[in-house]
mmCIF file of C-alpha atoms in Angstrom:
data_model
loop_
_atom_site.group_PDB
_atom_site.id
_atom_site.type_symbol
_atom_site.label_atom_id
_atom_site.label_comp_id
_atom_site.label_asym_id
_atom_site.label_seq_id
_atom_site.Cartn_x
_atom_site.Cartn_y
_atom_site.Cartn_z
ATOM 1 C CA UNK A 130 13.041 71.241 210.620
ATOM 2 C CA UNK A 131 11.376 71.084 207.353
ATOM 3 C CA UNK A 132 9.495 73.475 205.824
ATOM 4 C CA UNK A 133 10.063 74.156 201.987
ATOM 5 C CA UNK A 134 12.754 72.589 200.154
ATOM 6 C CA UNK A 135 14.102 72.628 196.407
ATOM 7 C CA UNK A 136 14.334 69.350 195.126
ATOM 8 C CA UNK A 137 15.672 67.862 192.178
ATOM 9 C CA UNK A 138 13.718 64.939 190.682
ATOM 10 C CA UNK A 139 15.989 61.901 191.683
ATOM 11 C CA UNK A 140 19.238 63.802 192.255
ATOM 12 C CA UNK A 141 19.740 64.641 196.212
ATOM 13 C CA UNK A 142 19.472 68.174 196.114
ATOM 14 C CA UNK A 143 19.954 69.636 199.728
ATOM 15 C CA UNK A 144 16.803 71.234 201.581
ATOM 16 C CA UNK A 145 16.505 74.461 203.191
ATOM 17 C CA UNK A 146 16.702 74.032 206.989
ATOM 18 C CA UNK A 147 15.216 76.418 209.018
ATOM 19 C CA UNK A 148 15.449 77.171 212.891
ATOM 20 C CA UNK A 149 12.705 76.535 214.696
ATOM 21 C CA UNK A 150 11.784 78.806 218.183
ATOM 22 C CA UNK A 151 9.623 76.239 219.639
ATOM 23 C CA UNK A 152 6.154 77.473 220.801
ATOM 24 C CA UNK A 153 4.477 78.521 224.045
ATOM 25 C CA UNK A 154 0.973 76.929 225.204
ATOM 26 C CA UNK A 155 -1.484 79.584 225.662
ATOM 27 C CA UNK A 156 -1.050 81.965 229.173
ATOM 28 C CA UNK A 157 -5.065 80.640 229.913
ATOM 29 C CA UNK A 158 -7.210 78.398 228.204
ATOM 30 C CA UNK A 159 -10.728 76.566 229.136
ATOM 31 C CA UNK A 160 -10.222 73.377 230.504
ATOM 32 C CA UNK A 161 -11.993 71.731 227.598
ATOM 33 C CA UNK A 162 -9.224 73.790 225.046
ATOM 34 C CA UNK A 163 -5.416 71.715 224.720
ATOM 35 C CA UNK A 164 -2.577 73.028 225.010
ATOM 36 C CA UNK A 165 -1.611 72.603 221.580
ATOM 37 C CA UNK A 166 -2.200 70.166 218.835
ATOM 38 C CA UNK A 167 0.317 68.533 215.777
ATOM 39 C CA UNK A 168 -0.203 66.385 212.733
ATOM 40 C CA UNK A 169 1.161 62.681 212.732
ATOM 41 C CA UNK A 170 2.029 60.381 209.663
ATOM 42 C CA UNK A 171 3.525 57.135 209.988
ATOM 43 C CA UNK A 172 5.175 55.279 206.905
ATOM 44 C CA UNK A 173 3.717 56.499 203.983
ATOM 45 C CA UNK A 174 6.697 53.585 201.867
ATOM 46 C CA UNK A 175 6.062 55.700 198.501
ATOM 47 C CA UNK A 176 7.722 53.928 195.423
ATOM 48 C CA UNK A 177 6.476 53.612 192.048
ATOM 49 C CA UNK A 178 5.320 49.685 191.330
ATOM 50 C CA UNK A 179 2.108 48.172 192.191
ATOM 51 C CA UNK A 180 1.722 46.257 195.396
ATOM 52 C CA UNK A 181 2.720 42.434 195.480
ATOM 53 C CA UNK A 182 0.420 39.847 194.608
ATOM 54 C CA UNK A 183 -1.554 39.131 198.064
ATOM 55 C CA UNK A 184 0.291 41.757 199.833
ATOM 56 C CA UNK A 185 -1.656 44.421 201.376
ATOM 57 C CA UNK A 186 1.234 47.592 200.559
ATOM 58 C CA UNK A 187 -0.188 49.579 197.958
ATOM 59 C CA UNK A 188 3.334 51.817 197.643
ATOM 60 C CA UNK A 189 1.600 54.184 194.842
ATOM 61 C CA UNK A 190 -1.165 55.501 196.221
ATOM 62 C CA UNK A 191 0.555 57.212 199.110
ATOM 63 C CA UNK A 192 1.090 60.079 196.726
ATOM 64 C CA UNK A 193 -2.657 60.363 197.170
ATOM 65 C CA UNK A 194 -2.916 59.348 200.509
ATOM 66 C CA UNK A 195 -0.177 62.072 201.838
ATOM 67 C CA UNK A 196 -2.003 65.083 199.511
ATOM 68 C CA UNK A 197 -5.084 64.445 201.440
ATOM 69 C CA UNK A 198 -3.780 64.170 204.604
ATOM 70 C CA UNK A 199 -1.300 67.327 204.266
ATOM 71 C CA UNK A 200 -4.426 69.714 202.774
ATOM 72 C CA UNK A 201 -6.380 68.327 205.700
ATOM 73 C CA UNK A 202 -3.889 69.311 208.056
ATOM 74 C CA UNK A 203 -3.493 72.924 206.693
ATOM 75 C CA UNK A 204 -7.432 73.240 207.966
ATOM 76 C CA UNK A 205 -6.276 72.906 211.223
ATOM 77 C CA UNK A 206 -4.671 74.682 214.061
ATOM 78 C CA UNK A 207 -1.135 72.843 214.263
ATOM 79 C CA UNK A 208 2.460 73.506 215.202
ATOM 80 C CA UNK A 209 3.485 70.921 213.432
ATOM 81 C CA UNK A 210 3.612 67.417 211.560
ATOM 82 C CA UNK A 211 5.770 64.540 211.856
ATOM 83 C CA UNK A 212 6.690 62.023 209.561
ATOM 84 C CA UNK A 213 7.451 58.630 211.655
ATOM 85 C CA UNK A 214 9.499 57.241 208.989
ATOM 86 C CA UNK A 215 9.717 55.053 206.033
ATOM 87 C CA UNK A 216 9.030 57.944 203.945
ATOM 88 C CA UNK A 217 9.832 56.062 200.986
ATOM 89 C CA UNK A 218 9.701 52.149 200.090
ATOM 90 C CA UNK A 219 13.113 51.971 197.981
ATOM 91 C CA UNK A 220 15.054 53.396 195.275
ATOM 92 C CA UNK A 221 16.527 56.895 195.818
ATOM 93 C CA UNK A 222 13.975 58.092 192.986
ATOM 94 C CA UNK A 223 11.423 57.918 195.133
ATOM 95 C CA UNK A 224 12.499 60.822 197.099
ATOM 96 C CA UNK A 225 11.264 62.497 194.063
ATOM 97 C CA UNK A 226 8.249 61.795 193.566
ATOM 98 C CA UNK A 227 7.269 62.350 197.272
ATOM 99 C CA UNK A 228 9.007 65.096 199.097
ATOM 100 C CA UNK A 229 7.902 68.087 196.682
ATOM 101 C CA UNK A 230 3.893 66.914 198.069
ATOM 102 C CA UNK A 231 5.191 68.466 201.621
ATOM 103 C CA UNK A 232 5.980 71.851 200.278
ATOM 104 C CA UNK A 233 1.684 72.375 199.997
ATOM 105 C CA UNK A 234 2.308 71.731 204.101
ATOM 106 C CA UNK A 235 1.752 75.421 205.957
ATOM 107 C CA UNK A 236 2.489 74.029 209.108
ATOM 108 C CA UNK A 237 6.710 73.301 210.356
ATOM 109 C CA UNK A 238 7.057 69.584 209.548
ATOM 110 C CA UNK A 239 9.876 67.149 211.429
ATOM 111 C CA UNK A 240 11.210 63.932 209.978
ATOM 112 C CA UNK A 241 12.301 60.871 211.548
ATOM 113 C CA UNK A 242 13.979 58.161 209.279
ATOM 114 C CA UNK A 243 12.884 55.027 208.897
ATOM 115 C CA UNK A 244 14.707 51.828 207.880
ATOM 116 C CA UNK A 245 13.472 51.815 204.135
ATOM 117 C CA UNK A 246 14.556 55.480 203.900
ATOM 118 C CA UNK A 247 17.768 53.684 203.070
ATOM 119 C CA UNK A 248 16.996 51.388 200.729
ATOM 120 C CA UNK A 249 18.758 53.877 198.468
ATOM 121 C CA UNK A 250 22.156 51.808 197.448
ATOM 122 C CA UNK A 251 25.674 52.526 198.961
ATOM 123 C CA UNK A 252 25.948 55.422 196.520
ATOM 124 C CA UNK A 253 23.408 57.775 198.340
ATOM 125 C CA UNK A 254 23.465 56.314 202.329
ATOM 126 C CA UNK A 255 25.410 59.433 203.116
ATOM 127 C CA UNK A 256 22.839 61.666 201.667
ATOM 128 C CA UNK A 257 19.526 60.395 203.030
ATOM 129 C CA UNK A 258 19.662 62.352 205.902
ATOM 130 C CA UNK A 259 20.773 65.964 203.923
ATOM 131 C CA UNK A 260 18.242 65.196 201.453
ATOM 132 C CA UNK A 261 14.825 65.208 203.636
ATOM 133 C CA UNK A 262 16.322 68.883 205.660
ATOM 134 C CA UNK A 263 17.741 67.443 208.615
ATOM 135 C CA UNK A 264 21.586 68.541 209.600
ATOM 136 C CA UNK A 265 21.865 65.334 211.949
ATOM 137 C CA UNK A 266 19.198 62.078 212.271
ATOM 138 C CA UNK A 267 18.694 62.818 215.976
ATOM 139 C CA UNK A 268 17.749 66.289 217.620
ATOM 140 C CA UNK A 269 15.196 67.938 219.741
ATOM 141 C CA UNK A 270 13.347 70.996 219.512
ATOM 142 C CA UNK A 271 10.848 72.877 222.112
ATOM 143 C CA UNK A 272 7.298 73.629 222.156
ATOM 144 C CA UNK A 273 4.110 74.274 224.373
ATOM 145 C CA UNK A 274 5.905 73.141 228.161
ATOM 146 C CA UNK A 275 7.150 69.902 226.533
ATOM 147 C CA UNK A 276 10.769 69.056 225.058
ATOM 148 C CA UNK A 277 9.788 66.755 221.802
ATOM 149 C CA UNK A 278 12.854 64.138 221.234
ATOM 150 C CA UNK A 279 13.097 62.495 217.973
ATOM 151 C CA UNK A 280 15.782 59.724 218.275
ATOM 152 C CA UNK A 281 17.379 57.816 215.299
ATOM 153 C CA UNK A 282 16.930 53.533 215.197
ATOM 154 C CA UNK A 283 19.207 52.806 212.039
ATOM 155 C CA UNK A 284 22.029 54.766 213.732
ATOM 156 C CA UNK A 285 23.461 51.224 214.336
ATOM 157 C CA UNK A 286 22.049 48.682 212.268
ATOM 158 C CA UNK A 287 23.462 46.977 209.306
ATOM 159 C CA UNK A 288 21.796 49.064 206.428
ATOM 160 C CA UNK A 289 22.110 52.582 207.331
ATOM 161 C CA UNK A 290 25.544 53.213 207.921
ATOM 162 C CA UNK A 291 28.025 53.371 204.544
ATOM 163 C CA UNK A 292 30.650 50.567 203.875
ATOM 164 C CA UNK A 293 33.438 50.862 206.172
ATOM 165 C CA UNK A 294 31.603 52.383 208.878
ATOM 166 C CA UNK A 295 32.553 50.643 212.491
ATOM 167 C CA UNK A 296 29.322 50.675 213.765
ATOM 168 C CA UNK A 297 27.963 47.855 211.033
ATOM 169 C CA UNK A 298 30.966 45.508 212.899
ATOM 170 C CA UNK A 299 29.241 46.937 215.794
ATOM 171 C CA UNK A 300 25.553 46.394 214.853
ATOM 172 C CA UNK A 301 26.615 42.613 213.483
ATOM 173 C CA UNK A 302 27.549 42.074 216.983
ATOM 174 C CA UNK A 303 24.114 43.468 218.390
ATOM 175 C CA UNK A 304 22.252 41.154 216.104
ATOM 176 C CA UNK A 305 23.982 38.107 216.638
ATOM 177 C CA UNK A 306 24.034 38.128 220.521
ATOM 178 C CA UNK A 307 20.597 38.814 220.254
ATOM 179 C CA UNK A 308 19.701 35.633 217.627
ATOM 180 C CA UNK A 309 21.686 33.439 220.146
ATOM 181 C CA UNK A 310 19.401 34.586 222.814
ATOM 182 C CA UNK A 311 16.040 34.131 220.623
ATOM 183 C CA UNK A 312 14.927 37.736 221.058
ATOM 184 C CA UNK A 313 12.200 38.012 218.418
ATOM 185 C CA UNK A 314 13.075 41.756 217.562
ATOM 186 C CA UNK A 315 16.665 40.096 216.356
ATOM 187 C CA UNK A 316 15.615 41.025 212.811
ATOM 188 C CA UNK A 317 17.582 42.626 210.215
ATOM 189 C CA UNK A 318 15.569 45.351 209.405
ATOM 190 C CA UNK A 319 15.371 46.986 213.113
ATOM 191 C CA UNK A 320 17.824 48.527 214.478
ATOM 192 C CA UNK A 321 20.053 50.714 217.615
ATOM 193 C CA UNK A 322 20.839 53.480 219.546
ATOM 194 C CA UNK A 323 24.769 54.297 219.372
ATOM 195 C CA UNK A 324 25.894 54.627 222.695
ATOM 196 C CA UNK A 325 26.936 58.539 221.714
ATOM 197 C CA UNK A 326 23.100 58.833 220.782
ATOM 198 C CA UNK A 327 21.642 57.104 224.066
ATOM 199 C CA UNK A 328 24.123 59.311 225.871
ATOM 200 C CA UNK A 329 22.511 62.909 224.092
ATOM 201 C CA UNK A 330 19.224 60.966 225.158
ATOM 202 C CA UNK A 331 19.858 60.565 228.672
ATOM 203 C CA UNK A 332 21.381 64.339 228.730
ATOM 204 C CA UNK A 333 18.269 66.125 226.788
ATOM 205 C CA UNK A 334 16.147 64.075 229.455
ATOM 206 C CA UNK A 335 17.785 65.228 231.892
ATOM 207 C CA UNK A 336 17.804 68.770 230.583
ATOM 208 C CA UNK A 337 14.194 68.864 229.925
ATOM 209 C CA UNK A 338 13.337 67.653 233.510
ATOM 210 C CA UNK A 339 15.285 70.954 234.914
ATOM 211 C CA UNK A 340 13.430 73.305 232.322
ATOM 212 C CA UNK A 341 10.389 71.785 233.787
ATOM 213 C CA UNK A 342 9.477 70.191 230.290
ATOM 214 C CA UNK A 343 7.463 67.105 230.009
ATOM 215 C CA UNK A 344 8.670 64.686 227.290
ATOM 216 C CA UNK A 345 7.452 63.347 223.983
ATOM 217 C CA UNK A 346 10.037 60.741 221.886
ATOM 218 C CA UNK A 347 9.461 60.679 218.217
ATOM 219 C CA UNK A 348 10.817 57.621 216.548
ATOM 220 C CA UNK A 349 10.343 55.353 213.720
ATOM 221 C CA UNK A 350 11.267 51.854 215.465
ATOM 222 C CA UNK A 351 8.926 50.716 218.572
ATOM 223 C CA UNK A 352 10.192 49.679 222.162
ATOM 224 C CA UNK A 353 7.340 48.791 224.164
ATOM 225 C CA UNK A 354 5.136 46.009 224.006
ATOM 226 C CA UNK A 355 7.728 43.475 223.032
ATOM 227 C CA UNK A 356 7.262 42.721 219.451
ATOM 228 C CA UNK A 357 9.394 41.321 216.259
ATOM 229 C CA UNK A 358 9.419 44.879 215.268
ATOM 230 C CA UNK A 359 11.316 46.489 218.296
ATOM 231 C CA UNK A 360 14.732 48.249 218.390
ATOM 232 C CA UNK A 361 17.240 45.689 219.322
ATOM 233 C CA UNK A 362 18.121 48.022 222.819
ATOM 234 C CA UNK A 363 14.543 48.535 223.364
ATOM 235 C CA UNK A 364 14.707 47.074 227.143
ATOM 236 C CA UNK A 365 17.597 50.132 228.344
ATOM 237 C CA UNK A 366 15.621 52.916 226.204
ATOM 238 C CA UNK A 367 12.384 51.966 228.102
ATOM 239 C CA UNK A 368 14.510 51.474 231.427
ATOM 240 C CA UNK A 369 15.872 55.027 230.556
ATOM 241 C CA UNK A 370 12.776 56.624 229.750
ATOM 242 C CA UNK A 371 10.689 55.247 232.217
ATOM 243 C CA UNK A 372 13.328 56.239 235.030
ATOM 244 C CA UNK A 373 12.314 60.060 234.529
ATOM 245 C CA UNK A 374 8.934 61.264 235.629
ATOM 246 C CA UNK A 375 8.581 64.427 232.824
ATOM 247 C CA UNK A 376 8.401 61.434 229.936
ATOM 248 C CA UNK A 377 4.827 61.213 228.822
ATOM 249 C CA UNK A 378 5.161 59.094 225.338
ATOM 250 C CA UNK A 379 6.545 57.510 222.985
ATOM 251 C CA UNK A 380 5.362 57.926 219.271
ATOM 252 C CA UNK A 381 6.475 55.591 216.460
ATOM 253 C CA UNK A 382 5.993 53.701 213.395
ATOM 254 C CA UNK A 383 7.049 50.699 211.755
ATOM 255 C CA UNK A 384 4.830 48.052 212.449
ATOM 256 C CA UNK A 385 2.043 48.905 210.372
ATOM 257 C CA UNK A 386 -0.640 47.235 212.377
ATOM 258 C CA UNK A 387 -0.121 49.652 214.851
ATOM 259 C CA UNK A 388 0.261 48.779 218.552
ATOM 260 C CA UNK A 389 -0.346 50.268 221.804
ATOM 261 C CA UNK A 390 1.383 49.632 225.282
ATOM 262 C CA UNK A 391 1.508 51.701 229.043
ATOM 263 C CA UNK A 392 3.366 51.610 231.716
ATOM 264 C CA UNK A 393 1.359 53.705 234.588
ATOM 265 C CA UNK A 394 0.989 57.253 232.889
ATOM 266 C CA UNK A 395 3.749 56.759 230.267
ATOM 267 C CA UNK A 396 2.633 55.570 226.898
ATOM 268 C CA UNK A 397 3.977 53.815 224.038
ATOM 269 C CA UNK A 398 1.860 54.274 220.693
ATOM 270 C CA UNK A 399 2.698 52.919 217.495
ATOM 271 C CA UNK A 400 0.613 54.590 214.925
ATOM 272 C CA UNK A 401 -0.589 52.663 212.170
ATOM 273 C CA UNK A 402 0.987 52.905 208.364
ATOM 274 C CA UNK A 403 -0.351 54.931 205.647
ATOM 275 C CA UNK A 404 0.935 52.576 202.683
ATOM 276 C CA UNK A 405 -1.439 49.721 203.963
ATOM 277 C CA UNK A 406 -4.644 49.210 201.827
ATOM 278 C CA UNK A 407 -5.575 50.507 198.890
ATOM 279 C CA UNK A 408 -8.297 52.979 199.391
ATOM 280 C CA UNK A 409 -7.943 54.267 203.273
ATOM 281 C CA UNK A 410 -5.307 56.556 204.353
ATOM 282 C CA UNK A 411 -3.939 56.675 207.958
ATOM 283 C CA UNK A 412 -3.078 59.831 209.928
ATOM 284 C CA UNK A 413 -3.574 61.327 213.402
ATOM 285 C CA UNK A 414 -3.950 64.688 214.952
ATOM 286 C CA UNK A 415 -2.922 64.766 218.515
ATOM 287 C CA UNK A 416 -4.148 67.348 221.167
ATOM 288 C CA UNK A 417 -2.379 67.781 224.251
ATOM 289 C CA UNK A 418 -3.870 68.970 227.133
ATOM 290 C CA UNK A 419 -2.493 69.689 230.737
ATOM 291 C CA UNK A 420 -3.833 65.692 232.028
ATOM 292 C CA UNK A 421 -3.864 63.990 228.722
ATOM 293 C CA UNK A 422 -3.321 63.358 225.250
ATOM 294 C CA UNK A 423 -6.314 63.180 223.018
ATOM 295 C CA UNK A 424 -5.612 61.169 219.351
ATOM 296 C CA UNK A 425 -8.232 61.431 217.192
ATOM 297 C CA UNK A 426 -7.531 59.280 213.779
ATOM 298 C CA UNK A 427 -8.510 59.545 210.176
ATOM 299 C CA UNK A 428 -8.972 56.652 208.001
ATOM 300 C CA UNK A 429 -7.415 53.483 209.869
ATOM 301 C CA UNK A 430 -6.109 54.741 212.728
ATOM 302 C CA UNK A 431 -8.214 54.925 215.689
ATOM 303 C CA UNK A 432 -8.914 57.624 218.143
ATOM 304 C CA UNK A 433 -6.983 57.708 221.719
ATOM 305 C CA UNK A 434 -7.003 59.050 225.166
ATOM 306 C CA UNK A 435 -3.902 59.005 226.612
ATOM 307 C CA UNK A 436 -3.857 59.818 230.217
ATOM 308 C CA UNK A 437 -0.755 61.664 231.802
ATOM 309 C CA UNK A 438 0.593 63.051 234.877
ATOM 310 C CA UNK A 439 0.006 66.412 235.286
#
């Protein structure tokens, strides 16, 4: 958990982590009150260079885009924000230029990494996940009845681990099984659970379902609807998930056209990315409340209601 940091401009100075309680939903509240609310941001791709000629990334003017979004955040009541990713476009630099704009943030903040968070070269891979606060690229922490899950997609994919690392012999392996099939998400740039990570996932489910907990994931790579931008083991993460009652949603990134899928009362939302156009920003505030979860967007992401189990 993120909340200030000291960073050096281009060199990966380490952030200052600090433990996070969790927080309890209100003893009574009105019916028309939620439970609690939190800030979401979805690939913001910062780098400094102008977008491509008849692209629609305008990499630049997230610096803008994330200032607004942040102060507007601080004018609300939130436990948190999360960052879905892709904080940065390429070039460890960029890190830089970006990360000091979340220390005006008066609210915890949580990031999950995204595959362009390691466009950094082989010198740095090992110190993209030290640099942005976290001590590991997969935890959990508590808050409100619900146990919030933020899982890791590049754990296994052929870009995030260092040179020598067995699981890019074990990602190659992924990817190619899954070309020979024709699965459309057999792309490069997605990515996998380790089976030591889908493991923790299955056991933190399982833990949150005795606490009583109802589950949100956090992640930067979608799984459901099938799409070229899915994690290549998105079929036995939505098996898993879907298999336990207390899972409510799944929030990601990625595909910046955003996306939207259900399967009864479980959803799967992929929010729409910030870097995309060069004047409108994209960022959410969601509001959960005991039979549903309210989105309401700013800029190009649309509003949502989200109806759960209760």
């Amino acid at each position: 958990m993120l909340t200030r940091r000291t960073l050096l401009k281009g060199a990966g100075a380490a952030a200052l982590v600090m433990p996070f309680a969790g927080f309890a939903a209100p003893a009574s509240a009105a019916q028309s009150d939620p439970l609690f609310r939190f800030g979401v941001i979805a690939d913001p791709q910062y780098a400094p260079f102008p977008n491509k000629v008849g692209g629609t990334r305008y990499y630049a003017n997230s610096l803008w885009k994330l200032d607004t979004a942040l102060q507007a955040f601080n004018k609300e009541p939130l436990e948190f924000v999360t960052t879905l990713g892709d904080i940065i476009d390429r070039h460890w630099d960029s890190f830089g230029d970006i990360l000091p704009i979340y220390d005006q943030l008066e609210h915890p903040h949580f990031f999950v990494l995204g595959n362009h968070d390691f466009e950094v070269g082989q010198d740095y891979l090992r110190s993209v996940v030290r640099n942005v606060g976290l001590e590991r690229s997969y935890y959990d922490f508590p808050g409100g009845g619900y146990r919030f899950l933020v899982i890791d997609g590049n754990d296994v994919s052929t870009f995030a681990p260092p040179s020598g690392d067995p699981r890019l012999e074990i990602a190659a392996e992924r990817l190619a099984k899954l070309k020979e099939a024709g699965a459309e998400n057999a792309q490069s740039w997605n990515g996998s659970l380790s089976d030591e990570q889908f493991a923790w996932l299955e056991e933190r489910l399982s833990s949150a379902k005795a606490a009583g907990e109802k589950v949100i994931v956090l992640s930067h790579y979608p799984v459901y609807p099938a799409n070229v931008h899915n994690m290549w083991d998105s079929e036995r993460i939505v098996d898993l998930l879907t298999s336990y009652d207390n899972f409510a949603a799944f929030f990601n990134g990625h595909n910046h056209a955003g996306n939207y899928g259900a399967i009864g009362d479980q959803h799967f939302l992929n929010f729409k990315g910030m870097v995309e156009t060069p004047d409108q920003t994209a960022y959410s505030t969601v509001s959960v409340f005991d039979d549903r979860i309210e989105v309401t967007g700013h800029g190009l992401e649309e509003d949502r209601n989200l109806t759960i189990a209760s």
